């Protein structure tokens, strides 16, 4: 198993791990590089997906190799807004399987989180 160490995690876990050609990511939050979280839901979706993309790239995968994405939202009524941003980032590379569920609580301002399973091309 390969752990992706180059992205600093805020807790004791790996942002992504790989075993053979498969990659599993931890949850990607909508935290900006300066540590802030926007109050705007669409901005949070965009930022969380940007962070998820960074996890994938560090593990040798990318959006075109994603098999499944799990999305967690604070308010399921925000699903149309999530889908709009998601489509502009993820589905331009194909539409992976996805599950989106409402969760009762996140820490702080967070309203969304994503994790993924992907494969990586090993030469």
CSV table of C-alpha atoms in Angstrom, one decimal:
chain,number,residue,atom,x,y,z
A,1,UNK,CA,0.0,0.0,0.0
A,2,UNK,CA,1.2,3.5,-0.8
A,3,UNK,CA,0.2,6.4,1.3
A,4,UNK,CA,0.2,9.9,-0.3
A,5,UNK,CA,2.3,11.9,2.2
A,6,UNK,CA,2.9,15.2,0.3
A,7,UNK,CA,-0.4,16.8,1.1
A,8,UNK,CA,-0.6,17.7,4.8
A,9,UNK,CA,-3.6,16.3,6.5
A,10,UNK,CA,-5.1,18.2,9.4
A,11,UNK,CA,-5.5,15.0,11.4
A,12,UNK,CA,-3.7,11.7,11.6
A,13,UNK,CA,-4.7,10.1,8.3
A,14,UNK,CA,-3.6,9.9,4.7
A,15,UNK,CA,-5.3,12.1,2.2
A,16,UNK,CA,-5.1,9.2,-0.3
A,17,UNK,CA,-3.8,5.6,-0.4
A,18,UNK,CA,-3.1,3.4,-3.3
A,19,UNK,CA,-3.0,-0.4,-3.6
A,20,UNK,CA,-1.9,-1.6,-7.0
A,21,UNK,CA,-3.9,0.5,-9.6
A,22,UNK,CA,-6.7,1.5,-7.1
A,23,UNK,CA,-6.8,4.8,-5.2
A,24,UNK,CA,-9.0,5.7,-2.3
A,25,UNK,CA,-9.1,9.2,-1.0
A,26,UNK,CA,-10.1,10.6,2.4
A,27,UNK,CA,-12.8,13.2,2.6
A,28,UNK,CA,-11.9,16.4,0.8
A,29,UNK,CA,-13.2,19.5,2.6
A,30,UNK,CA,-13.9,23.0,1.2
A,31,UNK,CA,-10.9,24.5,3.0
A,32,UNK,CA,-9.0,27.1,1.1
A,33,UNK,CA,-5.2,27.1,1.2
A,34,UNK,CA,-5.3,29.9,3.8
A,35,UNK,CA,-7.4,27.7,6.1
A,36,UNK,CA,-10.7,29.6,5.5
A,37,UNK,CA,-14.0,28.2,4.4
A,38,UNK,CA,-16.4,30.3,2.3
A,39,UNK,CA,-20.1,30.7,3.4
A,40,UNK,CA,-21.2,30.3,-0.2
A,41,UNK,CA,-22.3,26.7,-1.0
A,42,UNK,CA,-21.2,26.7,-4.7
A,43,UNK,CA,-17.8,28.0,-3.7
A,44,UNK,CA,-17.5,25.2,-1.1
A,45,UNK,CA,-18.4,22.6,-3.7
A,46,UNK,CA,-15.8,24.0,-6.1
A,47,UNK,CA,-13.1,24.2,-3.4
A,48,UNK,CA,-13.8,20.7,-2.1
A,49,UNK,CA,-13.6,19.3,-5.6
A,50,UNK,CA,-10.4,21.2,-6.3
A,51,UNK,CA,-9.0,19.6,-3.1
A,52,UNK,CA,-10.2,16.2,-4.1
A,53,UNK,CA,-8.6,16.6,-7.5
A,54,UNK,CA,-5.3,17.4,-5.7
A,55,UNK,CA,-5.5,14.2,-3.7
A,56,UNK,CA,-6.2,12.2,-6.9
A,57,UNK,CA,-3.2,13.8,-8.8
A,58,UNK,CA,-0.8,13.2,-5.9
A,59,UNK,CA,-1.9,9.5,-6.0
A,60,UNK,CA,-1.3,9.2,-9.8
A,61,UNK,CA,-5.0,9.4,-10.8
A,62,UNK,CA,-7.2,12.2,-12.3
A,63,UNK,CA,-10.8,13.0,-13.0
A,64,UNK,CA,-10.9,10.7,-16.0
A,65,UNK,CA,-9.9,7.7,-13.9
A,66,UNK,CA,-12.5,8.2,-11.1
A,67,UNK,CA,-14.8,5.2,-10.6
A,68,UNK,CA,-17.0,6.5,-7.7
A,69,UNK,CA,-17.5,9.7,-5.8
A,70,UNK,CA,-19.3,10.0,-2.5
A,71,UNK,CA,-20.7,13.4,-1.6
A,72,UNK,CA,-21.9,14.5,1.8
A,73,UNK,CA,-24.0,17.6,2.1
A,74,UNK,CA,-25.5,19.5,5.1
A,75,UNK,CA,-28.7,20.3,3.2
A,76,UNK,CA,-29.9,17.9,0.5
A,77,UNK,CA,-32.0,20.8,-1.0
A,78,UNK,CA,-28.7,22.2,-2.2
A,79,UNK,CA,-28.4,19.2,-4.6
A,80,UNK,CA,-29.2,21.3,-7.8
A,81,UNK,CA,-26.4,23.7,-6.9
A,82,UNK,CA,-24.0,20.9,-6.2
A,83,UNK,CA,-24.9,19.2,-9.5
A,84,UNK,CA,-24.3,22.4,-11.4
A,85,UNK,CA,-20.7,22.9,-10.1
A,86,UNK,CA,-20.0,19.1,-10.1
A,87,UNK,CA,-20.9,18.9,-13.8
A,88,UNK,CA,-18.6,21.7,-14.7
A,89,UNK,CA,-15.6,20.0,-13.0
A,90,UNK,CA,-16.2,16.2,-12.9
A,91,UNK,CA,-18.5,15.1,-15.6
A,92,UNK,CA,-16.7,16.9,-18.4
A,93,UNK,CA,-14.3,13.9,-18.0
A,94,UNK,CA,-17.1,11.3,-17.9
A,95,UNK,CA,-19.7,10.5,-15.3
A,96,UNK,CA,-18.4,8.3,-12.5
A,97,UNK,CA,-20.8,6.5,-10.2
A,98,UNK,CA,-21.9,8.8,-7.3
A,99,UNK,CA,-23.8,8.7,-4.1
A,100,UNK,CA,-24.8,11.9,-2.3
A,101,UNK,CA,-26.3,11.9,1.2
A,102,UNK,CA,-27.3,14.5,3.7
A,103,UNK,CA,-25.4,14.5,6.9
A,104,UNK,CA,-26.7,16.1,10.1
A,105,UNK,CA,-23.6,18.1,11.0
A,106,UNK,CA,-20.2,19.2,9.9
A,107,UNK,CA,-17.6,21.1,11.9
A,108,UNK,CA,-17.6,24.9,11.5
A,109,UNK,CA,-18.9,26.4,8.3
A,110,UNK,CA,-18.4,23.3,6.2
A,111,UNK,CA,-21.5,22.3,4.2
A,112,UNK,CA,-20.0,19.6,1.8
A,113,UNK,CA,-17.3,16.9,1.6
A,114,UNK,CA,-16.3,14.5,-1.1
A,115,UNK,CA,-14.3,11.3,-1.3
A,116,UNK,CA,-13.5,9.1,-4.3
A,117,UNK,CA,-12.2,5.8,-5.6
A,118,UNK,CA,-10.2,5.9,-8.8
A,119,UNK,CA,-7.6,3.9,-10.7
A,120,UNK,CA,-4.2,5.1,-11.6
A,121,UNK,CA,-2.3,4.2,-14.7
A,122,UNK,CA,0.9,2.5,-13.8
A,123,UNK,CA,3.5,2.3,-16.6
